[in-house]
């Protein structure tokens, strides 16, 4: 999980988390100045929503579609791997 207090400053630990987990899993480009690098927390929330969707899709939700909604700066068109998230959008 990115360190919330340090997310604005772009610490090496947050960059490592974002490059090694979030960017690879969501298949979203990570580069200085990219949407992902500027909005680490927002994209990390989508990453964790994807992980939770995979865990509850067949169980608690009984195979129903799983959606992720956000009011944060996430460009869903950049995310190439939504996994078990069947719907997405901004609030």
mmCIF file of N, CA and C in Angstrom:
data_model
loop_
_atom_site.group_PDB
_atom_site.id
_atom_site.type_symbol
_atom_site.label_atom_id
_atom_site.label_comp_id
_atom_site.label_asym_id
_atom_site.label_seq_id
_atom_site.Cartn_x
_atom_site.Cartn_y
_atom_site.Cartn_z
ATOM 1 N N UNK A 1 0.855 -1.173 0.000
ATOM 2 C CA UNK A 1 0.000 0.000 0.000
ATOM 3 C C UNK A 1 0.897 1.230 0.000
ATOM 4 N N UNK A 2 0.618 2.180 -0.879
ATOM 5 C CA UNK A 2 1.451 3.385 -0.866
ATOM 6 C C UNK A 2 1.294 4.159 0.426
ATOM 7 N N UNK A 3 2.360 4.790 0.841
ATOM 8 C CA UNK A 3 2.345 5.608 2.041
ATOM 9 C C UNK A 3 1.630 6.912 1.704
ATOM 10 N N UNK A 4 0.457 7.099 2.289
ATOM 11 C CA UNK A 4 -0.398 8.233 1.935
ATOM 12 C C UNK A 4 0.280 9.577 2.196
ATOM 13 N N UNK A 5 0.984 9.685 3.319
ATOM 14 C CA UNK A 5 1.632 10.956 3.643
ATOM 15 C C UNK A 5 2.749 11.295 2.652
ATOM 16 N N UNK A 6 3.345 10.298 2.042
ATOM 17 C CA UNK A 6 4.472 10.524 1.140
ATOM 18 C C UNK A 6 4.096 10.455 -0.344
ATOM 19 N N UNK A 7 2.849 10.181 -0.659
ATOM 20 C CA UNK A 7 2.446 10.005 -2.056
ATOM 21 C C UNK A 7 2.712 11.238 -2.906
ATOM 22 N N UNK A 8 2.504 12.416 -2.350
ATOM 23 C CA UNK A 8 2.715 13.652 -3.112
ATOM 24 C C UNK A 8 4.187 13.864 -3.471
ATOM 25 N N UNK A 9 5.081 13.360 -2.621
ATOM 26 C CA UNK A 9 6.514 13.593 -2.817
ATOM 27 C C UNK A 9 7.174 12.554 -3.708
ATOM 28 N N UNK A 10 6.496 11.429 -3.963
ATOM 29 C CA UNK A 10 7.048 10.407 -4.849
ATOM 30 C C UNK A 10 8.266 9.706 -4.276
ATOM 31 N N UNK A 11 8.143 9.147 -3.086
ATOM 32 C CA UNK A 11 9.264 8.456 -2.458
ATOM 33 C C UNK A 11 9.624 7.186 -3.232
ATOM 34 N N UNK A 12 10.859 6.716 -3.089
ATOM 35 C CA UNK A 12 11.275 5.486 -3.781
ATOM 36 C C UNK A 12 10.400 4.282 -3.433
ATOM 37 N N UNK A 13 9.949 4.171 -2.188
ATOM 38 C CA UNK A 13 9.109 3.046 -1.796
ATOM 39 C C UNK A 13 7.760 3.087 -2.518
ATOM 40 N N UNK A 14 7.159 4.262 -2.608
ATOM 41 C CA UNK A 14 5.895 4.393 -3.338
ATOM 42 C C UNK A 14 6.097 4.110 -4.824
ATOM 43 N N UNK A 15 7.191 4.597 -5.388
ATOM 44 C CA UNK A 15 7.470 4.344 -6.803
ATOM 45 C C UNK A 15 7.660 2.847 -7.056
ATOM 46 N N UNK A 16 8.346 2.161 -6.150
ATOM 47 C CA UNK A 16 8.559 0.718 -6.302
ATOM 48 C C UNK A 16 7.230 -0.032 -6.252
ATOM 49 N N UNK A 17 6.365 0.302 -5.294
ATOM 50 C CA UNK A 17 5.047 -0.322 -5.190
ATOM 51 C C UNK A 17 4.263 -0.102 -6.480
ATOM 52 N N UNK A 18 4.288 1.129 -6.973
ATOM 53 C CA UNK A 18 3.514 1.464 -8.160
ATOM 54 C C UNK A 18 4.044 0.762 -9.401
ATOM 55 N N UNK A 19 5.358 0.731 -9.572
ATOM 56 C CA UNK A 19 5.961 0.084 -10.750
ATOM 57 C C UNK A 19 5.812 -1.431 -10.715
ATOM 58 N N UNK A 20 6.114 -2.029 -9.551
ATOM 59 C CA UNK A 20 6.170 -3.485 -9.492
ATOM 60 C C UNK A 20 4.802 -4.144 -9.335
ATOM 61 N N UNK A 21 3.840 -3.461 -8.762
ATOM 62 C CA UNK A 21 2.529 -4.075 -8.572
ATOM 63 C C UNK A 21 1.439 -3.426 -9.419
ATOM 64 N N UNK A 22 1.185 -2.156 -9.190
ATOM 65 C CA UNK A 22 0.040 -1.489 -9.811
ATOM 66 C C UNK A 22 0.188 -1.409 -11.327
ATOM 67 N N UNK A 23 1.286 -0.879 -11.817
ATOM 68 C CA UNK A 23 1.459 -0.691 -13.255
ATOM 69 C C UNK A 23 1.448 -2.021 -14.000
ATOM 70 N N UNK A 24 2.107 -3.027 -13.454
ATOM 71 C CA UNK A 24 2.141 -4.331 -14.124
ATOM 72 C C UNK A 24 0.787 -5.012 -14.097
ATOM 73 N N UNK A 25 0.112 -4.961 -12.962
ATOM 74 C CA UNK A 25 -1.171 -5.644 -12.833
ATOM 75 C C UNK A 25 -2.262 -4.982 -13.673
ATOM 76 N N UNK A 26 -2.319 -3.667 -13.668
ATOM 77 C CA UNK A 26 -3.333 -2.956 -14.445
ATOM 78 C C UNK A 26 -2.908 -2.748 -15.893
ATOM 79 N N UNK A 27 -1.659 -3.075 -16.201
ATOM 80 C CA UNK A 27 -1.083 -2.866 -17.537
ATOM 81 C C UNK A 27 -1.264 -1.416 -17.978
ATOM 82 N N UNK A 28 -0.842 -0.537 -17.098
ATOM 83 C CA UNK A 28 -0.925 0.902 -17.294
ATOM 84 C C UNK A 28 0.487 1.470 -17.300
ATOM 85 N N UNK A 29 0.804 2.377 -18.226
ATOM 86 C CA UNK A 29 2.167 2.905 -18.285
ATOM 87 C C UNK A 29 2.546 3.723 -17.057
ATOM 88 N N UNK A 30 3.761 3.496 -16.564
ATOM 89 C CA UNK A 30 4.298 4.291 -15.459
ATOM 90 C C UNK A 30 5.549 4.989 -15.950
ATOM 91 N N UNK A 31 5.520 6.301 -15.956
ATOM 92 C CA UNK A 31 6.660 7.125 -16.346
ATOM 93 C C UNK A 31 6.526 8.450 -15.607
ATOM 94 N N UNK A 32 7.632 9.147 -15.421
ATOM 95 C CA UNK A 32 7.522 10.456 -14.771
ATOM 96 C C UNK A 32 6.520 11.343 -15.508
ATOM 97 N N UNK A 33 5.577 11.896 -14.770
ATOM 98 C CA UNK A 33 4.569 12.772 -15.348
ATOM 99 C C UNK A 33 3.331 12.061 -15.869
ATOM 100 N N UNK A 34 3.317 10.731 -15.873
ATOM 101 C CA UNK A 34 2.152 9.992 -16.365
ATOM 102 C C UNK A 34 1.003 10.115 -15.367
ATOM 103 N N UNK A 35 -0.196 9.790 -15.818
ATOM 104 C CA UNK A 35 -1.355 9.835 -14.922
ATOM 105 C C UNK A 35 -1.142 8.944 -13.710
ATOM 106 N N UNK A 36 -0.562 7.783 -13.926
ATOM 107 C CA UNK A 36 -0.318 6.860 -12.818
ATOM 108 C C UNK A 36 0.664 7.441 -11.814
ATOM 109 N N UNK A 37 1.755 8.014 -12.281
ATOM 110 C CA UNK A 37 2.751 8.557 -11.351
ATOM 111 C C UNK A 37 2.226 9.777 -10.595
ATOM 112 N N UNK A 38 1.288 10.509 -11.180
ATOM 113 C CA UNK A 38 0.731 11.692 -10.518
ATOM 114 C C UNK A 38 -0.446 11.360 -9.609
ATOM 115 N N UNK A 39 -1.046 10.183 -9.787
ATOM 116 C CA UNK A 39 -2.235 9.798 -9.018
ATOM 117 C C UNK A 39 -2.071 8.396 -8.447
ATOM 118 N N UNK A 40 -0.995 8.199 -7.708
ATOM 119 C CA UNK A 40 -0.655 6.880 -7.181
ATOM 120 C C UNK A 40 -1.785 6.317 -6.316
ATOM 121 N N UNK A 41 -2.340 7.109 -5.444
ATOM 122 C CA UNK A 41 -3.389 6.631 -4.536
ATOM 123 C C UNK A 41 -4.628 6.201 -5.333
ATOM 124 N N UNK A 42 -5.051 7.000 -6.291
ATOM 125 C CA UNK A 42 -6.253 6.691 -7.067
ATOM 126 C C UNK A 42 -6.102 5.378 -7.825
ATOM 127 N N UNK A 43 -4.977 5.194 -8.513
ATOM 128 C CA UNK A 43 -4.766 3.962 -9.267
ATOM 129 C C UNK A 43 -4.556 2.774 -8.338
ATOM 130 N N UNK A 44 -3.963 2.998 -7.171
ATOM 131 C CA UNK A 44 -3.803 1.920 -6.195
ATOM 132 C C UNK A 44 -5.164 1.457 -5.691
ATOM 133 N N UNK A 45 -6.094 2.380 -5.545
ATOM 134 C CA UNK A 45 -7.445 2.002 -5.135
ATOM 135 C C UNK A 45 -8.107 1.098 -6.171
ATOM 136 N N UNK A 46 -7.891 1.364 -7.454
ATOM 137 C CA UNK A 46 -8.427 0.501 -8.506
ATOM 138 C C UNK A 46 -7.743 -0.865 -8.443
ATOM 139 N N UNK A 47 -6.445 -0.874 -8.197
ATOM 140 C CA UNK A 47 -5.690 -2.132 -8.043
ATOM 141 C C UNK A 47 -6.308 -2.987 -6.939
ATOM 142 N N UNK A 48 -6.559 -2.378 -5.765
ATOM 143 C CA UNK A 48 -7.124 -3.138 -4.651
ATOM 144 C C UNK A 48 -8.577 -3.528 -4.923
ATOM 145 N N UNK A 49 -9.339 -2.691 -5.610
ATOM 146 C CA UNK A 49 -10.711 -3.050 -5.981
ATOM 147 C C UNK A 49 -10.704 -4.272 -6.895
ATOM 148 N N UNK A 50 -9.739 -4.319 -7.807
ATOM 149 C CA UNK A 50 -9.614 -5.471 -8.704
ATOM 150 C C UNK A 50 -9.311 -6.738 -7.904
ATOM 151 N N UNK A 51 -8.411 -6.645 -6.938
ATOM 152 C CA UNK A 51 -8.068 -7.799 -6.101
ATOM 153 C C UNK A 51 -9.283 -8.268 -5.298
ATOM 154 N N UNK A 52 -10.030 -7.335 -4.729
ATOM 155 C CA UNK A 52 -11.222 -7.690 -3.963
ATOM 156 C C UNK A 52 -12.303 -8.284 -4.860
ATOM 157 N N UNK A 53 -12.460 -7.747 -6.056
ATOM 158 C CA UNK A 53 -13.467 -8.265 -6.981
ATOM 159 C C UNK A 53 -13.197 -9.725 -7.315
ATOM 160 N N UNK A 54 -11.936 -10.060 -7.512
ATOM 161 C CA UNK A 54 -11.579 -11.448 -7.806
ATOM 162 C C UNK A 54 -11.896 -12.372 -6.650
ATOM 163 N N UNK A 55 -11.801 -11.858 -5.442
ATOM 164 C CA UNK A 55 -12.040 -12.671 -4.253
ATOM 165 C C UNK A 55 -13.530 -12.866 -3.965
ATOM 166 N N UNK A 56 -14.362 -11.865 -4.243
ATOM 167 C CA UNK A 56 -15.776 -11.955 -3.882
ATOM 168 C C UNK A 56 -16.703 -12.253 -5.054
ATOM 169 N N UNK A 57 -16.212 -12.216 -6.259
ATOM 170 C CA UNK A 57 -17.057 -12.366 -7.443
ATOM 171 C C UNK A 57 -17.913 -13.632 -7.393
ATOM 172 N N UNK A 58 -17.303 -14.758 -7.129
ATOM 173 C CA UNK A 58 -18.048 -16.007 -7.134
ATOM 174 C C UNK A 58 -18.662 -16.347 -5.793
ATOM 175 N N UNK A 59 -18.222 -15.685 -4.733
ATOM 176 C CA UNK A 59 -18.691 -16.039 -3.396
ATOM 177 C C UNK A 59 -19.818 -15.163 -2.904
ATOM 178 N N UNK A 60 -19.452 -14.104 -2.226
ATOM 179 C CA UNK A 60 -20.437 -13.243 -1.569
ATOM 180 C C UNK A 60 -21.402 -12.598 -2.552
ATOM 181 N N UNK A 61 -20.948 -12.308 -3.744
ATOM 182 C CA UNK A 61 -21.808 -11.652 -4.726
ATOM 183 C C UNK A 61 -22.503 -12.638 -5.652
ATOM 184 N N UNK A 62 -22.183 -13.906 -5.550
ATOM 185 C CA UNK A 62 -22.866 -14.925 -6.346
ATOM 186 C C UNK A 62 -22.714 -14.773 -7.843
ATOM 187 N N UNK A 63 -21.547 -14.390 -8.306
ATOM 188 C CA UNK A 63 -21.299 -14.284 -9.742
ATOM 189 C C UNK A 63 -21.824 -13.018 -10.386
ATOM 190 N N UNK A 64 -22.229 -12.062 -9.600
ATOM 191 C CA UNK A 64 -22.747 -10.803 -10.139
ATOM 192 C C UNK A 64 -21.611 -9.930 -10.649
ATOM 193 N N UNK A 65 -21.907 -9.000 -11.554
ATOM 194 C CA UNK A 65 -20.877 -8.064 -12.007
ATOM 195 C C UNK A 65 -20.364 -7.207 -10.854
ATOM 196 N N UNK A 66 -19.098 -6.857 -10.920
ATOM 197 C CA UNK A 66 -18.474 -6.031 -9.883
ATOM 198 C C UNK A 66 -18.036 -4.722 -10.530
ATOM 199 N N UNK A 67 -18.415 -3.606 -9.919
ATOM 200 C CA UNK A 67 -18.099 -2.291 -10.468
ATOM 201 C C UNK A 67 -17.145 -1.545 -9.546
ATOM 202 N N UNK A 68 -16.367 -0.641 -10.139
ATOM 203 C CA UNK A 68 -15.523 0.269 -9.367
ATOM 204 C C UNK A 68 -15.870 1.688 -9.814
ATOM 205 N N UNK A 69 -16.208 2.519 -8.847
ATOM 206 C CA UNK A 69 -16.518 3.926 -9.100
ATOM 207 C C UNK A 69 -15.541 4.769 -8.311
ATOM 208 N N UNK A 70 -15.152 5.883 -8.869
ATOM 209 C CA UNK A 70 -14.207 6.752 -8.187
ATOM 210 C C UNK A 70 -14.498 8.211 -8.510
ATOM 211 N N UNK A 71 -14.165 9.070 -7.587
ATOM 212 C CA UNK A 71 -14.242 10.507 -7.817
ATOM 213 C C UNK A 71 -12.836 11.065 -8.036
ATOM 214 N N UNK A 72 -11.851 10.165 -8.070
ATOM 215 C CA UNK A 72 -10.453 10.576 -8.208
ATOM 216 C C UNK A 72 -10.033 10.599 -9.678
ATOM 217 N N UNK A 73 -8.826 11.089 -9.911
ATOM 218 C CA UNK A 73 -8.291 11.250 -11.256
ATOM 219 C C UNK A 73 -7.771 9.927 -11.818
ATOM 220 N N UNK A 74 -8.672 9.088 -12.288
ATOM 221 C CA UNK A 74 -8.285 7.825 -12.907
ATOM 222 C C UNK A 74 -8.785 7.833 -14.342
ATOM 223 N N UNK A 75 -7.898 7.558 -15.280
ATOM 224 C CA UNK A 75 -8.280 7.434 -16.680
ATOM 225 C C UNK A 75 -8.466 5.944 -16.967
ATOM 226 N N UNK A 76 -9.708 5.480 -16.929
ATOM 227 C CA UNK A 76 -9.982 4.052 -17.102
ATOM 228 C C UNK A 76 -9.599 3.546 -18.486
ATOM 229 N N UNK A 77 -9.520 4.429 -19.463
ATOM 230 C CA UNK A 77 -9.116 4.017 -20.809
ATOM 231 C C UNK A 77 -7.660 3.565 -20.859
ATOM 232 N N UNK A 78 -6.844 4.034 -19.924
ATOM 233 C CA UNK A 78 -5.437 3.633 -19.867
ATOM 234 C C UNK A 78 -5.244 2.255 -19.234
ATOM 235 N N UNK A 79 -6.207 1.812 -18.462
ATOM 236 C CA UNK A 79 -6.088 0.534 -17.763
ATOM 237 C C UNK A 79 -6.459 -0.585 -18.734
ATOM 238 N N UNK A 80 -5.495 -1.414 -19.054
ATOM 239 C CA UNK A 80 -5.693 -2.470 -20.049
ATOM 240 C C UNK A 80 -6.133 -3.795 -19.448
ATOM 241 N N UNK A 81 -6.044 -3.945 -18.126
ATOM 242 C CA UNK A 81 -6.405 -5.201 -17.487
ATOM 243 C C UNK A 81 -7.292 -4.913 -16.283
ATOM 244 N N UNK A 82 -8.601 -4.994 -16.484
ATOM 245 C CA UNK A 82 -9.551 -4.727 -15.399
ATOM 246 C C UNK A 82 -9.879 -5.981 -14.605
ATOM 247 N N UNK A 83 -9.459 -7.156 -15.073
ATOM 248 C CA UNK A 83 -9.694 -8.388 -14.331
ATOM 249 C C UNK A 83 -11.174 -8.652 -14.147
ATOM 250 N N UNK A 84 -11.597 -8.911 -12.908
ATOM 251 C CA UNK A 84 -12.993 -9.224 -12.603
ATOM 252 C C UNK A 84 -13.863 -7.990 -12.440
ATOM 253 N N UNK A 85 -13.295 -6.811 -12.610
ATOM 254 C CA UNK A 85 -14.090 -5.581 -12.577
ATOM 255 C C UNK A 85 -14.802 -5.459 -13.910
ATOM 256 N N UNK A 86 -16.116 -5.585 -13.889
ATOM 257 C CA UNK A 86 -16.869 -5.595 -15.142
ATOM 258 C C UNK A 86 -17.374 -4.217 -15.539
ATOM 259 N N UNK A 87 -17.402 -3.311 -14.578
ATOM 260 C CA UNK A 87 -17.859 -1.957 -14.859
ATOM 261 C C UNK A 87 -16.999 -0.966 -14.131
ATOM 262 N N UNK A 88 -16.855 0.202 -14.724
ATOM 263 C CA UNK A 88 -16.046 1.239 -14.086
ATOM 264 C C UNK A 88 -16.609 2.606 -14.460
ATOM 265 N N UNK A 89 -16.279 3.591 -13.679
ATOM 266 C CA UNK A 89 -16.711 4.930 -14.008
ATOM 267 C C UNK A 89 -16.368 5.931 -12.938
ATOM 268 N N UNK A 90 -16.615 7.175 -13.279
ATOM 269 C CA UNK A 90 -16.350 8.282 -12.355
ATOM 270 C C UNK A 90 -17.652 8.782 -11.784
ATOM 271 N N UNK A 91 -17.590 9.171 -10.535
ATOM 272 C CA UNK A 91 -18.774 9.706 -9.846
ATOM 273 C C UNK A 91 -18.806 11.192 -10.039
#
